[in-house]
CSV table of C-alpha atoms and ligand atoms in Angstrom, one decimal:
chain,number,residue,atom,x,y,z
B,1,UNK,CA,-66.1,181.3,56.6
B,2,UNK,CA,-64.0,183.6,58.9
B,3,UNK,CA,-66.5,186.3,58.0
B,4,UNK,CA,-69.9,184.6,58.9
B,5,UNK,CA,-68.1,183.3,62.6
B,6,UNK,CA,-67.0,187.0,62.9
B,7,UNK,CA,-70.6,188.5,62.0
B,8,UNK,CA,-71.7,186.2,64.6
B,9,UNK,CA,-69.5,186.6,67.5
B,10,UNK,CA,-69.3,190.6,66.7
B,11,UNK,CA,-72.8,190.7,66.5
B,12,UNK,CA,-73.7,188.6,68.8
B,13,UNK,CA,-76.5,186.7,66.7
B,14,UNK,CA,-77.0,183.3,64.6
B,15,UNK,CA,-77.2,184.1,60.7
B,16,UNK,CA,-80.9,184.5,60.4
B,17,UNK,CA,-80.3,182.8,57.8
B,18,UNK,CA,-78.5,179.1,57.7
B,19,UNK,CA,-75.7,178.1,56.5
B,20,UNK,CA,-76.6,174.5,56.1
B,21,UNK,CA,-77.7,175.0,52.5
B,22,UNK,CA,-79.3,171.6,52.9
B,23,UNK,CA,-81.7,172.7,55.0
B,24,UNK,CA,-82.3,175.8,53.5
B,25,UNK,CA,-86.2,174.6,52.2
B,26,UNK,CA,-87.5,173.8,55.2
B,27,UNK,CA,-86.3,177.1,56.1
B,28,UNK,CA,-87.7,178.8,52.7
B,29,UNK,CA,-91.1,177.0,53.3
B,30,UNK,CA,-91.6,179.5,56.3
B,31,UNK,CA,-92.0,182.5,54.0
B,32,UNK,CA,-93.5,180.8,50.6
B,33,UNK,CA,-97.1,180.7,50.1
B,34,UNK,CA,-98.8,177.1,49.8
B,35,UNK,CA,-99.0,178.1,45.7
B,36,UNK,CA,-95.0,179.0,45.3
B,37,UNK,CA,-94.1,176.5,47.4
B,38,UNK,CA,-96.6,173.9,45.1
B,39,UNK,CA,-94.6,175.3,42.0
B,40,UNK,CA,-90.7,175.5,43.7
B,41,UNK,CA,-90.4,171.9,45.3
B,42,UNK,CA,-92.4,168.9,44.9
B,43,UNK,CA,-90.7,168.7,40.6
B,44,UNK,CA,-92.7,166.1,38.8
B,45,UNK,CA,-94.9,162.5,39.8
B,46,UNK,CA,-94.6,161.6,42.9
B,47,UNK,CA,-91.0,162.9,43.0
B,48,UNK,CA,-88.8,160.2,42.3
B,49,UNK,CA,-86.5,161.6,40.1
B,50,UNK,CA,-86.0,164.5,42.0
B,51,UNK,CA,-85.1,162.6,45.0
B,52,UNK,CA,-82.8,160.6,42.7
B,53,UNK,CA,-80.9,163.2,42.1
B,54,UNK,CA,-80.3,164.0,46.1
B,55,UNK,CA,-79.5,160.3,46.3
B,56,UNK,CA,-76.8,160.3,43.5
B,57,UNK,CA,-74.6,162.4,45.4
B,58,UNK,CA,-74.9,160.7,48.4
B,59,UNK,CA,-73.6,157.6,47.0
B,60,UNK,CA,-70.3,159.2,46.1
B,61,UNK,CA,-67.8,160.1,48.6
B,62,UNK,CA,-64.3,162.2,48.3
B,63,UNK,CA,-61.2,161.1,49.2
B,64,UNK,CA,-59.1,164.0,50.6
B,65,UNK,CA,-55.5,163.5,50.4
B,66,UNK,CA,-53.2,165.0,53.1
B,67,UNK,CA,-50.2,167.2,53.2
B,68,UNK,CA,-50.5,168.6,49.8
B,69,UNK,CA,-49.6,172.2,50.1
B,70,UNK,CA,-52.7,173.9,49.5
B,71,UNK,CA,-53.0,176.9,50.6
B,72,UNK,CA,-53.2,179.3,47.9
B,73,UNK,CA,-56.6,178.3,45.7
B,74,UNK,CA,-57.7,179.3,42.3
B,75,UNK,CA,-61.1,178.8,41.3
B,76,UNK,CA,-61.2,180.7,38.5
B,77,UNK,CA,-61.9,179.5,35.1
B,78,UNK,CA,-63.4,180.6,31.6
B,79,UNK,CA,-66.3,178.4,30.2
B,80,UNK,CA,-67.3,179.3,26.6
B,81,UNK,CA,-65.2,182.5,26.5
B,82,UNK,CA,-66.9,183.6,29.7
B,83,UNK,CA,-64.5,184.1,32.6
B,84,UNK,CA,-65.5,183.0,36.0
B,85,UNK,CA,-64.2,183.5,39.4
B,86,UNK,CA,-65.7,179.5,40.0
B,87,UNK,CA,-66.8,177.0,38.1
B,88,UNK,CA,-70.4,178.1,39.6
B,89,UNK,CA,-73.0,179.7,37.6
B,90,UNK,CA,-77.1,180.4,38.3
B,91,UNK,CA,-79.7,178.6,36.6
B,92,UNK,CA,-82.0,179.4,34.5
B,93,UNK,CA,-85.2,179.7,36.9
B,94,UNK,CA,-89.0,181.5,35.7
B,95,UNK,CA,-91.3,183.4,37.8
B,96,UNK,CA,-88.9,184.4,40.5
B,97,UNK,CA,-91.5,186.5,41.3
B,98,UNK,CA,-93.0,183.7,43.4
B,99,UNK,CA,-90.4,183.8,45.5
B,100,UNK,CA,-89.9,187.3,46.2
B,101,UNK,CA,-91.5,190.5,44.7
B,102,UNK,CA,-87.8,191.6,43.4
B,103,UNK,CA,-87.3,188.3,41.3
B,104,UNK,CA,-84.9,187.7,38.4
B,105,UNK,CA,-83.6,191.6,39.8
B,106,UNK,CA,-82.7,190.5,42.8
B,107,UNK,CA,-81.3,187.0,41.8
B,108,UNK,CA,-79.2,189.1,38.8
B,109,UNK,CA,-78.1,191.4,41.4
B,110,UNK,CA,-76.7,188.8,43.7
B,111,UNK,CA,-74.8,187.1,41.0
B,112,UNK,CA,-73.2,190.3,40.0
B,113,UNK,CA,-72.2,191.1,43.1
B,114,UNK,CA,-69.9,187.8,43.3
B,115,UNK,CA,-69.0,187.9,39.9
B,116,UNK,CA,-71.5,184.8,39.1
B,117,UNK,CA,-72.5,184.4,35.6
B,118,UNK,CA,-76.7,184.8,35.9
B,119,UNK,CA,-78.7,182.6,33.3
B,120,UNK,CA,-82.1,184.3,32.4
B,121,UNK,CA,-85.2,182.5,32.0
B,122,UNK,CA,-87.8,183.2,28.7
B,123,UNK,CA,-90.2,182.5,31.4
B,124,UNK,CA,-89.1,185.0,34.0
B,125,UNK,CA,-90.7,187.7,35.6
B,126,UNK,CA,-88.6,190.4,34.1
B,127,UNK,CA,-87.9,191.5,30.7
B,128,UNK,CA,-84.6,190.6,29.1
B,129,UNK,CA,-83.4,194.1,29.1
B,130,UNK,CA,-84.0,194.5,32.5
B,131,UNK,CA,-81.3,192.8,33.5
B,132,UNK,CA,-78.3,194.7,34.2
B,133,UNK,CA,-75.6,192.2,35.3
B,134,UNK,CA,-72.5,192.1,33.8
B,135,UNK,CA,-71.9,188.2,33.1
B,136,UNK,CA,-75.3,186.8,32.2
B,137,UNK,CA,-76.2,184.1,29.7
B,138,UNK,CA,-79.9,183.5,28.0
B,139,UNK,CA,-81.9,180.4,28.2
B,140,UNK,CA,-84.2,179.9,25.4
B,141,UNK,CA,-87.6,177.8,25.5
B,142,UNK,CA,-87.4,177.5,21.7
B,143,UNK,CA,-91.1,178.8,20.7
B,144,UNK,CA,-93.1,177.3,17.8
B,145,UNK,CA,-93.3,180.8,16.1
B,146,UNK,CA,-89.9,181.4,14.5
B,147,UNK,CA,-90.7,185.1,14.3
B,148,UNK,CA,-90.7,185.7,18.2
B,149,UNK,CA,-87.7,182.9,18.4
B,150,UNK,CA,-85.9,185.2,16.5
B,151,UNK,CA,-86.4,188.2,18.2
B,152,UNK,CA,-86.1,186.8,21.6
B,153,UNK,CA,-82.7,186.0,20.1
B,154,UNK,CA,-81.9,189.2,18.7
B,155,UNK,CA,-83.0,191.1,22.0
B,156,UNK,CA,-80.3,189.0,24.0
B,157,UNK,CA,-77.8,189.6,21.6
B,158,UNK,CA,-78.4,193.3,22.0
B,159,UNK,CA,-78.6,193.0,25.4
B,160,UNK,CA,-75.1,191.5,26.1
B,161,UNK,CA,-75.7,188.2,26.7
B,162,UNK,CA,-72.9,186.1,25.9
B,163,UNK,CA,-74.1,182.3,25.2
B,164,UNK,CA,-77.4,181.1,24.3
B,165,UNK,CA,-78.6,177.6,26.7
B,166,UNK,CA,-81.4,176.0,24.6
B,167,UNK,CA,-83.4,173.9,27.2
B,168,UNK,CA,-84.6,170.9,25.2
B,169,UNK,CA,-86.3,168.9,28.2
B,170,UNK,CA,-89.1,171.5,28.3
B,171,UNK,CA,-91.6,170.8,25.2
B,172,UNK,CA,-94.3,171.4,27.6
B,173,UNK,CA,-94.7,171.0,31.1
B,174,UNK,CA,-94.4,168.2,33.1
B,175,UNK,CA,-97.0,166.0,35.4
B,176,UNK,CA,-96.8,168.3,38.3
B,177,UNK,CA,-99.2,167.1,40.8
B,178,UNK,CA,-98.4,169.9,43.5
B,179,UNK,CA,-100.2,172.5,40.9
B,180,UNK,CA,-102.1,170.3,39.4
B,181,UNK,CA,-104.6,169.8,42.0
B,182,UNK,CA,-104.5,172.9,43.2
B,183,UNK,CA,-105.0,174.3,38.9
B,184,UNK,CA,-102.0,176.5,39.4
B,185,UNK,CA,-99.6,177.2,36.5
B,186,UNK,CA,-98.2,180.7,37.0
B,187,UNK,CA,-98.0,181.6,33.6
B,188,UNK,CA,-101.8,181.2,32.9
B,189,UNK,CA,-102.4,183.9,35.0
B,190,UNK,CA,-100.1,186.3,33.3
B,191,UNK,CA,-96.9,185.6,35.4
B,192,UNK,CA,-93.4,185.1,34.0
B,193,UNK,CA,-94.6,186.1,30.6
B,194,UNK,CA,-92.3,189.6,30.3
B,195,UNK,CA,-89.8,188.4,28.1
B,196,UNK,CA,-93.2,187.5,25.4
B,197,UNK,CA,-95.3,190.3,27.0
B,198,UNK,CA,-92.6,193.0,26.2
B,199,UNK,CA,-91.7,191.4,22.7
B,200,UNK,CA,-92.1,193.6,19.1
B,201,UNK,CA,-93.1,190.0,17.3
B,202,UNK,CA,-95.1,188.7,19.7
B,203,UNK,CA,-97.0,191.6,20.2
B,204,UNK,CA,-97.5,191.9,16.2
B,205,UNK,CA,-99.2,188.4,16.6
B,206,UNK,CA,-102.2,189.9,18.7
B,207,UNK,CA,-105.4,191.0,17.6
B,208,UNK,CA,-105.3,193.6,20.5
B,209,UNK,CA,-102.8,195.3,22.5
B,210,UNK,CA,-102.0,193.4,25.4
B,211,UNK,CA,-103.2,196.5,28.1
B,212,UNK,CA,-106.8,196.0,26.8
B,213,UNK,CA,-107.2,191.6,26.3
B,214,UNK,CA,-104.4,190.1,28.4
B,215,UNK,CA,-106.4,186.8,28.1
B,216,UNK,CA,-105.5,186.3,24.7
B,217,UNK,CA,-102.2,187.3,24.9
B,218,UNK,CA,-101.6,184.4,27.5
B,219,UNK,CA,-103.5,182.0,25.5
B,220,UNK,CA,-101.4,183.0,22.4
B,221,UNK,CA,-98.3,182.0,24.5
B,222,UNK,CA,-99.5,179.1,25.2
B,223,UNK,CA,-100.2,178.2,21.4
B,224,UNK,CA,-96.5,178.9,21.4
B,225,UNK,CA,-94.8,177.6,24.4
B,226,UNK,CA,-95.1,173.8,24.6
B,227,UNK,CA,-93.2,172.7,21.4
B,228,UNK,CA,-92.9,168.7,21.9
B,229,UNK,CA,-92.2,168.3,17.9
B,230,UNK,CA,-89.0,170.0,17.8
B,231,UNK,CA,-86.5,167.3,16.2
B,232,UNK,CA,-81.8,167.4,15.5
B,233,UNK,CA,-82.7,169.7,12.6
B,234,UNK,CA,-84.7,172.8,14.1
B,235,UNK,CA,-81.2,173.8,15.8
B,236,UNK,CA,-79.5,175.1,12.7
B,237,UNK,CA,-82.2,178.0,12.8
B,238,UNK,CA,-80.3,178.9,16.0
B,239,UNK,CA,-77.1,178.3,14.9
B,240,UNK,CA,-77.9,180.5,11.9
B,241,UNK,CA,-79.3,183.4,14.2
B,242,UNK,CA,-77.2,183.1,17.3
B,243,UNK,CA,-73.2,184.5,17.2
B,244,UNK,CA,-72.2,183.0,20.2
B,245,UNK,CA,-71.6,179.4,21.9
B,246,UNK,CA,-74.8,177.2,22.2
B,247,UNK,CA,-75.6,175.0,25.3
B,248,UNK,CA,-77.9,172.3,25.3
B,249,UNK,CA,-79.5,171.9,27.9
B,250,UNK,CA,-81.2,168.9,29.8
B,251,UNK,CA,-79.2,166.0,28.4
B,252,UNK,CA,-79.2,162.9,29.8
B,253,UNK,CA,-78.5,160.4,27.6
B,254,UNK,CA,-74.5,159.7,25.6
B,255,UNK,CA,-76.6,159.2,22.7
B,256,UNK,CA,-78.2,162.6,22.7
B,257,UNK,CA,-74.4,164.2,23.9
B,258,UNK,CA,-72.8,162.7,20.7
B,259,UNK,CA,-76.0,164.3,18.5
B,260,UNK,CA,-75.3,167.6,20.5
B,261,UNK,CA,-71.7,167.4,19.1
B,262,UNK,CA,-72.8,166.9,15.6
B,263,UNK,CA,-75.2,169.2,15.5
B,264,UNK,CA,-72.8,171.8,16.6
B,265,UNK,CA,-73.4,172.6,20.2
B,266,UNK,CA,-70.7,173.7,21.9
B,267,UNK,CA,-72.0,172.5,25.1
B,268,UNK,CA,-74.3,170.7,27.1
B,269,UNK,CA,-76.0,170.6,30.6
B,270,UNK,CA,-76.6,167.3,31.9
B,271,UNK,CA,-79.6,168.5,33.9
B,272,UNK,CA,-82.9,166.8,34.6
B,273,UNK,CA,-84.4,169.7,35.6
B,274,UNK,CA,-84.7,168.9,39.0
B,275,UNK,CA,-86.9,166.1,38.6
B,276,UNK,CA,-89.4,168.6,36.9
B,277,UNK,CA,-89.8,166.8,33.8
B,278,UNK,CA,-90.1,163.4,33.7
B,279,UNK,CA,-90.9,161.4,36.9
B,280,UNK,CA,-89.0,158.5,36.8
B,281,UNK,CA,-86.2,159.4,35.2
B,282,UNK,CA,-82.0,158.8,35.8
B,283,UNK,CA,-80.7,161.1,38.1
B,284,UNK,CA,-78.9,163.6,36.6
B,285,UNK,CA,-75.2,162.7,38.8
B,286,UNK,CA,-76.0,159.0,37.4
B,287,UNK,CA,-75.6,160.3,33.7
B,288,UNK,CA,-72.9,162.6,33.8
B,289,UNK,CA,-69.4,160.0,34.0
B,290,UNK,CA,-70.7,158.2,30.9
B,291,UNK,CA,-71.3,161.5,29.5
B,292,UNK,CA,-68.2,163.1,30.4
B,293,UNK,CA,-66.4,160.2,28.8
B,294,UNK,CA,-68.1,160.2,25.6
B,295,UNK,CA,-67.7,163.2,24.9
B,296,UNK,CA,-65.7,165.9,27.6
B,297,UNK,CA,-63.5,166.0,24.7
B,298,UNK,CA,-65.7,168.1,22.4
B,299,UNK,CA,-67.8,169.4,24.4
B,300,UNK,CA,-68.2,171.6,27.3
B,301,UNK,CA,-70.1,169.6,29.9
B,302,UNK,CA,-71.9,171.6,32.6
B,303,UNK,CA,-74.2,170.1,35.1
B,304,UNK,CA,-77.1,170.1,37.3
B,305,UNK,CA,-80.5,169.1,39.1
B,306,UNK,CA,-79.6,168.3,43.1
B,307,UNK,CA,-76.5,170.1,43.4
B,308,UNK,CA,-77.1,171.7,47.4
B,309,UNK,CA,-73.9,172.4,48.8
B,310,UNK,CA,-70.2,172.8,48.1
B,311,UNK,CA,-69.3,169.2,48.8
B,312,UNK,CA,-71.9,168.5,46.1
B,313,UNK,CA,-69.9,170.6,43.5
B,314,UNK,CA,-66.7,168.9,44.7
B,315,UNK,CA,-68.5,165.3,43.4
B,316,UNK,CA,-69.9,166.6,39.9
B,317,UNK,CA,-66.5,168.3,39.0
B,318,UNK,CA,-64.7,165.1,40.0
B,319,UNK,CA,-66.9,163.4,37.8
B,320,UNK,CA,-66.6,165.3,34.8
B,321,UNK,CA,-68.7,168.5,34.7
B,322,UNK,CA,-66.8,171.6,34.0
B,323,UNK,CA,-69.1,173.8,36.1
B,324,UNK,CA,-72.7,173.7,37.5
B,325,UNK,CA,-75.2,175.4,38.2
B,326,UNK,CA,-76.9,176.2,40.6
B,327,UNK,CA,-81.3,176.1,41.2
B,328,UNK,CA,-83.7,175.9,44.0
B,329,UNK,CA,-80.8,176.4,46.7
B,330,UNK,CA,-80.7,180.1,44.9
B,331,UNK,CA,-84.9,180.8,45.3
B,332,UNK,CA,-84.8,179.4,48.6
B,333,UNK,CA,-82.1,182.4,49.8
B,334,UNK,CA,-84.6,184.4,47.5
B,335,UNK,CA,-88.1,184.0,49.3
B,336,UNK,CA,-86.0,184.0,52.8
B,337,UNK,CA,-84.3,188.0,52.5
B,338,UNK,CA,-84.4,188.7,48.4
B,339,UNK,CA,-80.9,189.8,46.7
B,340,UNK,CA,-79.0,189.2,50.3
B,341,UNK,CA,-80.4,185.9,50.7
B,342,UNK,CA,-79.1,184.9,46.9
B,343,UNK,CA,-76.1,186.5,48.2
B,344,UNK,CA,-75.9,184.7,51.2
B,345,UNK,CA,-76.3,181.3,49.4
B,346,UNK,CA,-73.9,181.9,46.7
B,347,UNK,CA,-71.2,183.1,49.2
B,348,UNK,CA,-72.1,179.4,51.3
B,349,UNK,CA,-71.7,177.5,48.3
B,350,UNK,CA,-68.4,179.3,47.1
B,351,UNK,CA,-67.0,179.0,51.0
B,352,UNK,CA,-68.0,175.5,51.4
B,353,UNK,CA,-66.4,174.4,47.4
B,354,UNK,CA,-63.2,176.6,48.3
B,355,UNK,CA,-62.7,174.8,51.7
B,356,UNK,CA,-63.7,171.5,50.3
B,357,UNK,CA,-60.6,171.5,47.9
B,358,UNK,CA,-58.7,173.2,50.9
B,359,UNK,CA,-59.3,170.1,53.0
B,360,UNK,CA,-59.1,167.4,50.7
B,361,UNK,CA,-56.0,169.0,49.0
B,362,UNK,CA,-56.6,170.3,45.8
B,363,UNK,CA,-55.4,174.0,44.7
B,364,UNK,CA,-57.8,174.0,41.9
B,365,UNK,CA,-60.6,172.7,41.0
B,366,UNK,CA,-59.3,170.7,37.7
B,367,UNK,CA,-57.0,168.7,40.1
B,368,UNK,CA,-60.3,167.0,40.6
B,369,UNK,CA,-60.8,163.8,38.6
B,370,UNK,CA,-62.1,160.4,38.9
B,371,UNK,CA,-59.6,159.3,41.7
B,372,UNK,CA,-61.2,162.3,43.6
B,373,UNK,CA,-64.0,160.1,44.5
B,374,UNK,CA,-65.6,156.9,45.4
B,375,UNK,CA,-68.9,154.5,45.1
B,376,UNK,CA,-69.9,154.6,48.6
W,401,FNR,C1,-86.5,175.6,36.9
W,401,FNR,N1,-85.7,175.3,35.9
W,401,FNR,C2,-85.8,175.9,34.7
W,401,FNR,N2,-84.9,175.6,33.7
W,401,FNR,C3,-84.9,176.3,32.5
W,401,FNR,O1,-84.2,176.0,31.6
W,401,FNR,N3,-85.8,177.4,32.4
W,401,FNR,C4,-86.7,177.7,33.3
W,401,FNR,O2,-87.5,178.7,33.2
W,401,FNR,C5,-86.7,177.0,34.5
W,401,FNR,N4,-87.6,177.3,35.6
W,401,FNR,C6,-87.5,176.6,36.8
W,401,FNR,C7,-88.3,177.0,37.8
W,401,FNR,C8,-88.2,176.4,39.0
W,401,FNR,C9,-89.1,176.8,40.1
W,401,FNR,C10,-87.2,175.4,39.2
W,401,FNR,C11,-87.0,174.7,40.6
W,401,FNR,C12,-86.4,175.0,38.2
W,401,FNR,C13,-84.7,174.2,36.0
W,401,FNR,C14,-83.3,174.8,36.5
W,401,FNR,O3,-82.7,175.5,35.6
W,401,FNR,C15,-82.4,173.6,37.0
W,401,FNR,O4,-82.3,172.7,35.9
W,401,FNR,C16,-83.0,172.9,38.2
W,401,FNR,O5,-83.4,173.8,39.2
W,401,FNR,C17,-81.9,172.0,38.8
W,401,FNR,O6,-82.5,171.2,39.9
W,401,FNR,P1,-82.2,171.6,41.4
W,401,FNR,O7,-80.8,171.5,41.7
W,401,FNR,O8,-82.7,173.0,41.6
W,401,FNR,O9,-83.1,170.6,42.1
């Protein structure tokens, strides 16, 4: 905080950039083009859910208490053996290359740069081995083919990462009206395909090289992509071919928690995918007590889908999450100035959680609990 009103008085200029991360799209929407801002925003229908998920937060409030001695703060924490310098992580996000030419590099970059665990994408813009940052985890669309499944597994593995987050809510795309009337889905035109473009299995699949038909190479992927049939069971493949914690992710009903215990997850993210998914549906903050109840014991519980500022992160740890993770805010500081701009969020969001628990009395961030909060 002392550093961005010292930047601006030394300086002598406004952060071209704002600091309120709520406002951050309409800034973003400046720089996008009408396609990338199509895919980034409107999430699925007519948007309900994803203004659901705004609306959740809204309707808790904290309660800072007063007097409590807090002026030494530890964020830190270790989720699923990974150590963390805040219970913040980026989300899994494709095609970052709509939002700036650098993408996923950038993004990555950034994270490392704070020490932020990165999630990769399958569907991102850059290859799995591309990525050089330190803490990263890899999100899995679990493909039809085993074959390439198990290679994309293997390749992370090799590649460092430390825990696999199987997103489940993703069997194929949603009703996305934005890119539906304007026929735009990224991937059909070749984008965020690296991780499957650059893959040994995947490649075997092809009549031709890639170079010389990259039609059919898209149209292969998208015989393998949507995957709606996948059922409990199909997880024991990964648990087989994955040494590492597993994370479920896009859970939002206790019923589906307790399964992800049985079936030996050893965490979830209660995530709607930003609205992305199913129009309509409970807002992600809405899920997550219930949730945490049921089954915070067993399971790690991350969160996310309408977390925008620090405050924000305050409300879901209070609730129950462990950690969350972080999504459009993160593209948004992306299209406006690449790696700084990621930087530039992340350091927002990690000033704004900090002083949050400065000001409502709270050393850490486990201190938070239910009596943090309030229905308002
Ligand atoms: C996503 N999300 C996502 N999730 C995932 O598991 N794999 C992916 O490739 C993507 N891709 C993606 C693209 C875009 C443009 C967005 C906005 C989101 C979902 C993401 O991980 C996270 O669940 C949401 O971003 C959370 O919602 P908010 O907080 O960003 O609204």
């Amino acid at each position: 905080q002392l550093q961005i009103y010292l930047q601006g008085m030394l300086q002598g200029t406004t952060p071209e950039i704002t600091t309120d991360l709520a406002r951050l799209e309409s800034q973003a929407a400046g720089t996008l083009s009408a396609e990338a801002m199509g895919y980034i925003v409107p999430s699925a229908g007519n948007g309900a859910t994803a203004r659901a998920n705004l609306a959740a937060f809204d309707r808790w409030r904290l309660v800072p208490r007063m007097l409590r001695g807090s002026t030494e703060r530890d964020l830190s924490c270790t989720i699923l053996g990974t150590a963390m310098p805040a219970p913040v992580l980026v989300a899994p996000i494709g095609v970052q290359t709509l939002a700036h030419p650098e993408g996923e590099l950038a993004a990555s970059r950034a994270a490392d740069t704070l020490g932020i665990t990165y999630t990769h994408s399958t569907q991102a813009s850059h290859a799995i081995e591309q990525i050089e940052a330190k803490s990263k985890w890899y999100q899995l669309y679990y493909p039809t083919d085993r074959d390439v499944c198990l290679s994309l597994l293997q390749r992370a593995k090799a590649s460092g990462y430390d825990v696999l987050v199987v997103t489940l809510d993703t069997g194929t795309i949603g009703w996305r009206p934005a890119d539906l009337d304007r026929g735009f889905l990224p991937f059909l035109k070749g984008e965020g395909l690296a991780n499957y473009f650059s893959d040994p299995a995947f490649q075997s699949k092809l009549a031709k090289p890639i170079s010389e038909d990259p039609g059919a190479a898209v149209m292969q992927w998208a015989q393998m992509f949507p995957n709606v049939g996948l059922s409990w069971d199909d997880l024991g493949f990964l648990r087989d071919n994955w040494d590492g914690p597993i994370v479920l992710k896009g859970i939002t009903a206790v019923e589906d928690a307790k399964l992800a215990h049985e079936h030996g997850a050893d965490g979830i993210v209660v995530s709607n995918h930003g609205g992305r998914q199913v129009d309509g549906a409970i807002a992600a903050l809405d899920a997550l007590p219930a949730i945490a109840d049921a089954v915070g014991e067993q399971l790690t519980v991350l969160f996310d889908s309408g977390v925008r500022t620090g405050a924000d992160a305050a409300k879901a740890l209070a609730l129950g999450a462990k950690a969350v993770l972080l999504g459009r805010p993160l593209l948004y500081g992306l299209a406006l100035a690449g790696q700084a701009g990621v930087e530039h969020v992340l350091r927002c969001f990690l000033a704004e959680l900090d002083l949050t628990l400065a000001l409502s009395g709270y050393a850490n961030h486990r201190e938070l609990n239910r009596d943090s909060v309030v229905r308002a």
